[in-house]
mmCIF file of C-alpha atoms and ligand atoms in Angstrom:
data_model
loop_
_atom_site.group_PDB
_atom_site.id
_atom_site.type_symbol
_atom_site.label_atom_id
_atom_site.label_comp_id
_atom_site.label_asym_id
_atom_site.label_seq_id
_atom_site.Cartn_x
_atom_site.Cartn_y
_atom_site.Cartn_z
ATOM 1 C CA MET Z 1 128.442 -56.405 118.641
ATOM 2 C CA MET Z 2 130.232 -53.144 117.860
ATOM 3 C CA TRP Z 3 129.924 -49.767 119.524
ATOM 4 C CA ILE Z 4 131.089 -46.327 118.436
ATOM 5 C CA ASP Z 5 131.870 -43.742 121.087
ATOM 6 C CA THR Z 6 131.202 -40.507 119.202
ATOM 7 C CA HIS Z 7 132.476 -38.148 121.890
ATOM 8 C CA ALA Z 8 135.451 -38.456 124.198
ATOM 9 C CA HIS Z 9 138.360 -36.350 125.391
ATOM 10 C CA LEU Z 10 141.216 -38.825 125.389
ATOM 11 C CA GLU Z 11 143.672 -35.917 125.426
ATOM 12 C CA ASP Z 12 142.490 -35.035 128.934
ATOM 13 C CA PRO Z 13 145.287 -35.239 131.536
ATOM 14 C CA LYS Z 14 143.190 -37.841 133.414
ATOM 15 C CA PHE Z 15 144.222 -40.341 130.729
ATOM 16 C CA ALA Z 16 147.899 -39.409 130.706
ATOM 17 C CA GLN Z 17 148.993 -42.342 132.873
ATOM 18 C CA ASP Z 18 147.178 -45.317 131.409
ATOM 19 C CA LEU Z 19 145.736 -44.570 127.988
ATOM 20 C CA ASP Z 20 147.091 -47.813 126.507
ATOM 21 C CA GLU Z 21 145.113 -49.750 129.127
ATOM 22 C CA VAL Z 22 142.003 -47.640 128.543
ATOM 23 C CA MET Z 23 142.220 -48.382 124.829
ATOM 24 C CA LYS Z 24 142.641 -52.109 125.439
ATOM 25 C CA ARG Z 25 139.549 -52.186 127.648
ATOM 26 C CA ALA Z 26 137.608 -50.299 124.969
ATOM 27 C CA GLU Z 27 138.562 -52.828 122.287
ATOM 28 C CA ARG Z 28 137.751 -55.734 124.580
ATOM 29 C CA THR Z 29 134.218 -54.406 125.137
ATOM 30 C CA GLY Z 30 133.596 -54.087 121.398
ATOM 31 C CA VAL Z 31 134.317 -50.393 120.840
ATOM 32 C CA GLY Z 32 135.230 -50.169 117.161
ATOM 33 C CA ALA Z 33 135.802 -46.427 116.913
ATOM 34 C CA ILE Z 34 136.183 -43.447 119.223
ATOM 35 C CA LEU Z 35 135.886 -39.826 118.199
ATOM 36 C CA THR Z 36 138.076 -37.683 120.429
ATOM 37 C CA ALA Z 37 137.373 -33.954 120.378
ATOM 38 C CA GLY Z 38 139.674 -31.015 120.960
ATOM 39 C CA VAL Z 39 138.393 -27.962 122.840
ATOM 40 C CA ASP Z 40 141.116 -25.519 121.758
ATOM 41 C CA LEU Z 41 144.131 -25.496 119.467
ATOM 42 C CA GLU Z 42 146.390 -27.368 121.871
ATOM 43 C CA THR Z 43 143.950 -30.216 122.553
ATOM 44 C CA SER Z 44 142.987 -30.358 118.870
ATOM 45 C CA ARG Z 45 146.638 -30.989 117.970
ATOM 46 C CA ARG Z 46 146.731 -33.642 120.635
ATOM 47 C CA ALA Z 47 143.511 -35.256 119.369
ATOM 48 C CA VAL Z 48 145.098 -35.617 115.925
ATOM 49 C CA GLU Z 49 148.240 -37.159 117.479
ATOM 50 C CA LEU Z 50 146.119 -39.712 119.328
ATOM 51 C CA ALA Z 51 144.213 -40.566 116.161
ATOM 52 C CA ASP Z 52 147.547 -41.170 114.456
ATOM 53 C CA ARG Z 53 148.686 -43.374 117.325
ATOM 54 C CA TYR Z 54 145.599 -45.559 117.860
ATOM 55 C CA ARG Z 55 143.869 -47.415 115.065
ATOM 56 C CA ILE Z 56 140.335 -46.993 116.475
ATOM 57 C CA VAL Z 57 140.661 -43.292 117.348
ATOM 58 C CA TRP Z 58 139.437 -40.500 115.058
ATOM 59 C CA ALA Z 59 139.649 -36.788 115.757
ATOM 60 C CA ALA Z 60 137.467 -33.690 115.787
ATOM 61 C CA VAL Z 61 139.248 -30.338 115.868
ATOM 62 C CA GLY Z 62 137.825 -27.018 117.012
ATOM 63 C CA VAL Z 63 137.469 -24.375 119.697
ATOM 64 C CA HIS Z 64 134.902 -24.915 122.480
ATOM 65 C CA PRO Z 65 132.624 -21.970 123.385
ATOM 66 C CA SER Z 66 134.184 -21.664 126.851
ATOM 67 C CA GLU Z 67 137.555 -21.212 125.107
ATOM 68 C CA ALA Z 68 136.200 -18.818 122.472
ATOM 69 C CA GLY Z 69 138.638 -16.134 123.632
ATOM 70 C CA LYS Z 70 141.452 -18.295 122.222
ATOM 71 C CA ALA Z 71 139.922 -18.438 118.745
ATOM 72 C CA THR Z 72 142.241 -15.911 117.125
ATOM 73 C CA PRO Z 73 142.438 -15.834 113.310
ATOM 74 C CA GLU Z 74 145.797 -17.645 113.594
ATOM 75 C CA ALA Z 75 144.342 -20.363 115.820
ATOM 76 C CA LEU Z 76 141.419 -20.913 113.447
ATOM 77 C CA THR Z 77 143.802 -21.098 110.495
ATOM 78 C CA GLU Z 78 145.651 -23.889 112.236
ATOM 79 C CA VAL Z 79 142.393 -25.655 113.127
ATOM 80 C CA ARG Z 80 141.551 -25.559 109.429
ATOM 81 C CA GLU Z 81 144.933 -27.069 108.580
ATOM 82 C CA LEU Z 82 144.476 -29.805 111.177
ATOM 83 C CA ALA Z 83 141.052 -30.524 109.694
ATOM 84 C CA GLY Z 84 142.792 -31.655 106.521
ATOM 85 C CA ARG Z 85 144.664 -34.427 108.320
ATOM 86 C CA GLU Z 86 143.803 -37.976 107.409
ATOM 87 C CA LYS Z 87 141.900 -39.073 110.520
ATOM 88 C CA VAL Z 88 140.048 -35.833 111.237
ATOM 89 C CA VAL Z 89 136.358 -36.459 110.561
ATOM 90 C CA ALA Z 90 134.621 -33.437 112.120
ATOM 91 C CA ILE Z 91 134.898 -29.861 113.322
ATOM 92 C CA GLY Z 92 134.324 -29.799 117.076
ATOM 93 C CA GLU Z 93 133.863 -29.378 119.849
ATOM 94 C CA VAL Z 94 132.248 -26.041 119.059
ATOM 95 C CA GLY Z 95 128.976 -24.420 120.120
ATOM 96 C CA LEU Z 96 127.409 -22.226 122.774
ATOM 97 C CA ASP Z 97 127.562 -22.377 126.562
ATOM 98 C CA PHE Z 98 125.408 -19.709 128.156
ATOM 99 C CA TYR Z 99 125.195 -21.714 131.370
ATOM 100 C CA ARG Z 100 128.749 -21.238 132.504
ATOM 101 C CA ASP Z 101 128.999 -17.926 130.685
ATOM 102 C CA HIS Z 102 132.787 -17.516 131.085
ATOM 103 C CA THR Z 103 132.872 -15.957 127.666
ATOM 104 C CA PRO Z 104 130.705 -13.150 126.262
ATOM 105 C CA ARG Z 105 127.764 -14.521 124.285
ATOM 106 C CA GLU Z 106 128.475 -12.359 121.262
ATOM 107 C CA LEU Z 107 131.990 -13.768 121.040
ATOM 108 C CA GLN Z 108 130.724 -17.344 121.412
ATOM 109 C CA LEU Z 109 128.216 -16.788 118.611
ATOM 110 C CA LYS Z 110 130.890 -15.305 116.355
ATOM 111 C CA VAL Z 111 133.332 -18.161 116.946
ATOM 112 C CA PHE Z 112 130.569 -20.776 116.523
ATOM 113 C CA ARG Z 113 129.534 -19.253 113.185
ATOM 114 C CA GLU Z 114 133.146 -19.039 111.989
ATOM 115 C CA GLN Z 115 133.632 -22.732 112.647
ATOM 116 C CA ALA Z 116 130.254 -23.683 111.172
ATOM 117 C CA ARG Z 117 131.368 -21.871 108.006
ATOM 118 C CA MET Z 118 134.631 -23.807 108.122
ATOM 119 C CA ALA Z 119 132.696 -27.085 108.357
ATOM 120 C CA GLU Z 120 130.572 -26.009 105.403
ATOM 121 C CA GLU Z 121 133.605 -25.125 103.283
ATOM 122 C CA LEU Z 122 135.467 -28.305 104.175
ATOM 123 C CA ASP Z 123 132.341 -30.472 103.925
ATOM 124 C CA LEU Z 124 132.812 -31.901 107.415
ATOM 125 C CA PRO Z 125 130.155 -32.497 110.081
ATOM 126 C CA LEU Z 126 129.993 -30.405 113.250
ATOM 127 C CA VAL Z 127 130.201 -31.670 116.828
ATOM 128 C CA VAL Z 128 128.226 -29.145 118.867
ATOM 129 C CA HIS Z 129 128.182 -28.498 122.598
ATOM 130 C CA THR Z 130 125.241 -26.471 123.848
ATOM 131 C CA ARG Z 131 124.284 -25.654 127.395
ATOM 132 C CA GLY Z 132 121.663 -23.095 128.358
ATOM 133 C CA ALA Z 133 121.571 -22.134 124.691
ATOM 134 C CA ILE Z 134 119.665 -24.773 122.741
ATOM 135 C CA ARG Z 135 117.373 -22.251 121.003
ATOM 136 C CA ASP Z 136 120.300 -20.076 119.925
ATOM 137 C CA ALA Z 137 122.261 -23.118 118.750
ATOM 138 C CA LEU Z 138 119.332 -24.334 116.635
ATOM 139 C CA GLU Z 139 119.120 -20.872 115.095
ATOM 140 C CA VAL Z 140 122.779 -20.965 114.023
ATOM 141 C CA ILE Z 141 122.318 -24.505 112.705
ATOM 142 C CA ARG Z 142 119.453 -23.263 110.528
ATOM 143 C CA GLU Z 143 121.777 -20.665 108.984
ATOM 144 C CA PHE Z 144 124.083 -23.408 107.730
ATOM 145 C CA ARG Z 145 121.683 -25.756 106.013
ATOM 146 C CA GLY Z 146 124.420 -27.616 104.155
ATOM 147 C CA VAL Z 147 126.078 -28.657 107.405
ATOM 148 C CA ARG Z 148 125.066 -31.706 109.401
ATOM 149 C CA GLY Z 149 126.234 -32.669 112.810
ATOM 150 C CA VAL Z 150 125.497 -33.903 116.291
ATOM 151 C CA LEU Z 151 124.186 -32.052 119.316
ATOM 152 C CA HIS Z 152 126.440 -33.776 121.763
ATOM 153 C CA CYS Z 153 125.298 -34.426 125.359
ATOM 154 C CA PHE Z 154 121.862 -33.284 124.259
ATOM 155 C CA PRO Z 155 120.455 -30.790 126.772
ATOM 156 C CA GLY Z 156 116.950 -30.217 125.413
ATOM 157 C CA GLY Z 157 113.619 -31.991 125.510
ATOM 158 C CA PRO Z 158 111.801 -34.045 122.877
ATOM 159 C CA GLU Z 159 110.576 -30.911 121.116
ATOM 160 C CA GLU Z 160 114.024 -29.444 120.495
ATOM 161 C CA ALA Z 161 115.340 -32.886 119.595
ATOM 162 C CA ARG Z 162 112.607 -33.262 117.002
ATOM 163 C CA GLU Z 163 113.565 -29.909 115.540
ATOM 164 C CA ALA Z 164 117.211 -30.946 115.269
ATOM 165 C CA ILE Z 165 116.244 -34.243 113.666
ATOM 166 C CA GLU Z 166 114.129 -32.436 111.084
ATOM 167 C CA LEU Z 167 117.253 -30.465 110.165
ATOM 168 C CA GLY Z 168 119.065 -33.770 109.578
ATOM 169 C CA TRP Z 169 121.025 -33.589 112.822
ATOM 170 C CA TYR Z 170 121.801 -36.307 115.333
ATOM 171 C CA ILE Z 171 121.261 -36.377 119.085
ATOM 172 C CA GLY Z 172 124.223 -37.397 121.238
ATOM 173 C CA VAL Z 173 123.225 -39.489 124.263
ATOM 174 C CA GLY Z 174 125.632 -40.338 127.055
ATOM 175 C CA GLY Z 175 125.959 -41.440 130.659
ATOM 176 C CA ALA Z 176 123.463 -38.912 132.016
ATOM 177 C CA LEU Z 177 120.727 -41.156 130.601
ATOM 178 C CA THR Z 178 121.535 -43.722 133.291
ATOM 179 C CA PHE Z 179 121.129 -41.267 136.173
ATOM 180 C CA PRO Z 180 117.948 -41.701 138.243
ATOM 181 C CA ARG Z 181 115.010 -39.631 136.980
ATOM 182 C CA SER Z 182 116.925 -38.487 133.922
ATOM 183 C CA ARG Z 183 114.833 -36.209 131.723
ATOM 184 C CA LEU Z 184 116.532 -37.799 128.765
ATOM 185 C CA SER Z 185 114.639 -41.060 129.083
ATOM 186 C CA ASP Z 186 111.387 -39.399 127.931
ATOM 187 C CA MET Z 187 113.147 -38.164 124.826
ATOM 188 C CA VAL Z 188 114.778 -41.518 124.140
ATOM 189 C CA ALA Z 189 111.429 -43.246 124.583
ATOM 190 C CA VAL Z 190 109.611 -41.208 121.945
ATOM 191 C CA LEU Z 191 112.237 -40.507 119.284
ATOM 192 C CA PRO Z 192 113.496 -42.960 116.649
ATOM 193 C CA LEU Z 193 116.761 -44.807 117.199
ATOM 194 C CA SER Z 194 117.836 -43.719 113.734
ATOM 195 C CA HIS Z 195 118.813 -40.284 115.050
ATOM 196 C CA PHE Z 196 120.782 -41.152 118.162
ATOM 197 C CA LEU Z 197 124.532 -41.327 118.530
ATOM 198 C CA LEU Z 198 126.127 -42.856 121.593
ATOM 199 C CA GLU Z 199 128.859 -41.059 123.452
ATOM 200 C CA THR Z 200 130.686 -41.258 126.749
ATOM 201 C CA ASP Z 201 132.155 -37.706 126.972
ATOM 202 C CA SER Z 202 135.042 -39.433 128.790
ATOM 203 C CA PRO Z 203 136.533 -38.606 131.252
ATOM 204 C CA PHE Z 204 133.302 -36.851 132.328
ATOM 205 C CA LEU Z 205 129.753 -38.046 133.118
ATOM 206 C CA ALA Z 206 130.422 -41.718 133.832
ATOM 207 C CA PRO Z 207 127.247 -43.821 133.638
ATOM 208 C CA VAL Z 208 125.798 -45.733 136.588
ATOM 209 C CA PRO Z 209 127.372 -47.792 138.260
ATOM 210 C CA HIS Z 210 130.556 -45.772 137.700
ATOM 211 C CA ARG Z 211 128.950 -42.401 138.360
ATOM 212 C CA GLY Z 212 131.405 -39.946 139.924
ATOM 213 C CA GLN Z 213 134.454 -41.876 138.718
ATOM 214 C CA ARG Z 214 136.541 -41.265 135.641
ATOM 215 C CA ASN Z 215 134.567 -42.227 132.563
ATOM 216 C CA GLU Z 216 136.129 -44.188 129.699
ATOM 217 C CA PRO Z 217 135.015 -45.476 126.276
ATOM 218 C CA ALA Z 218 134.595 -49.062 127.556
ATOM 219 C CA TYR Z 219 131.469 -47.868 129.408
ATOM 220 C CA ILE Z 220 129.656 -46.972 126.173
ATOM 221 C CA SER Z 221 127.775 -50.284 126.252
ATOM 222 C CA LEU Z 222 126.089 -49.193 129.511
ATOM 223 C CA VAL Z 223 124.526 -46.267 127.663
ATOM 224 C CA GLY Z 224 123.485 -48.568 124.838
ATOM 225 C CA ALA Z 225 121.966 -51.048 127.279
ATOM 226 C CA GLU Z 226 119.939 -48.273 128.916
ATOM 227 C CA ILE Z 227 118.531 -47.192 125.558
ATOM 228 C CA ALA Z 228 117.667 -50.829 124.818
ATOM 229 C CA HIS Z 229 115.908 -51.054 128.178
ATOM 230 C CA ILE Z 230 113.900 -47.839 127.650
ATOM 231 C CA LYS Z 231 112.876 -48.723 124.102
ATOM 232 C CA GLY Z 232 112.342 -52.430 124.768
ATOM 233 C CA LEU Z 233 114.816 -53.461 122.060
ATOM 234 C CA PRO Z 234 117.627 -56.011 122.032
ATOM 235 C CA THR Z 235 120.973 -54.408 122.932
ATOM 236 C CA GLN Z 236 122.422 -55.723 119.649
ATOM 237 C CA GLU Z 237 119.863 -53.713 117.732
ATOM 238 C CA VAL Z 238 120.895 -50.517 119.561
ATOM 239 C CA ALA Z 239 124.566 -51.230 118.834
ATOM 240 C CA ARG Z 240 123.908 -51.972 115.178
ATOM 241 C CA CYS Z 241 121.711 -48.955 114.558
ATOM 242 C CA THR Z 242 123.782 -46.360 116.441
ATOM 243 C CA THR Z 243 126.958 -47.621 114.746
ATOM 244 C CA GLU Z 244 125.281 -47.185 111.389
ATOM 245 C CA ASN Z 245 124.165 -43.672 112.407
ATOM 246 C CA ALA Z 246 127.719 -42.698 113.329
ATOM 247 C CA ARG Z 247 128.981 -44.006 110.012
ATOM 248 C CA ASN Z 248 126.300 -42.057 108.162
ATOM 249 C CA LEU Z 249 127.243 -38.795 109.821
ATOM 250 C CA PHE Z 250 130.991 -39.202 109.631
ATOM 251 C CA GLU Z 251 130.955 -40.873 106.229
ATOM 252 C CA SER Z 252 133.299 -38.325 104.619
ATOM 253 C CA SER Z 253 135.993 -40.395 106.274
ATOM 254 C CA PRO Z 254 135.293 -44.031 106.985
ATOM 255 C CA ILE Z 255 135.000 -44.031 110.770
ATOM 256 C CA SER Z 256 135.266 -47.783 111.070
ATOM 257 C CA PRO Z 257 137.740 -50.375 112.246
HETATM 258 ZN ZN1 ZN X 1 133.052 -32.767 125.109
#
């Protein structure tokens, strides 16, 4: 059984001490690929370094909406250069965060569109973060019809998810699904497995029974098992299908062991 963790932040300082061990545990639990995502120029560089260092790690490069103030023309030029590196398979993490609202909305929208255009020009998928802004994010996605991607840590309901799926996008599901009374379980119950990607968002949002602790890619199977439970499917089927989904989206580079 093989899992793909389509969203992690291995460059986070919380992994500085023991990343080799974290990677060993991931491989032992059947994780065949991990997509680690930068949130600004510095972490994007680091994501590419980690992808070069570890066989099963692939990188996404981009500027997160909360860091949109750092997205100078020079920074975006370097992101574009990094995107040409061998193991970079997506532009991300980009998007809109109107919940935290550190950064003016207009600036977030501008930086999101700039990076969506970059993804279009480079023919790479987008890894999108959206919080308190799902409608606005879907609107931007509609403007770039040639671009596919994943709405990571999906914050909407079944209706918004259906809209994203109709646009050819994927829904990223992580540890929050395992929390009691998660709204996500309704969505997972009614939508087809063919449009879900699994993610941990490590080091954040650890699934039950690790909730509150540091998350790591080895826990991805707990998310998969929860989906299997909700949909009444064998866990193997969830692993097989979500792995295939990840390969479909990130096919421009073979995200595979
Ligand atoms: Zn993230």
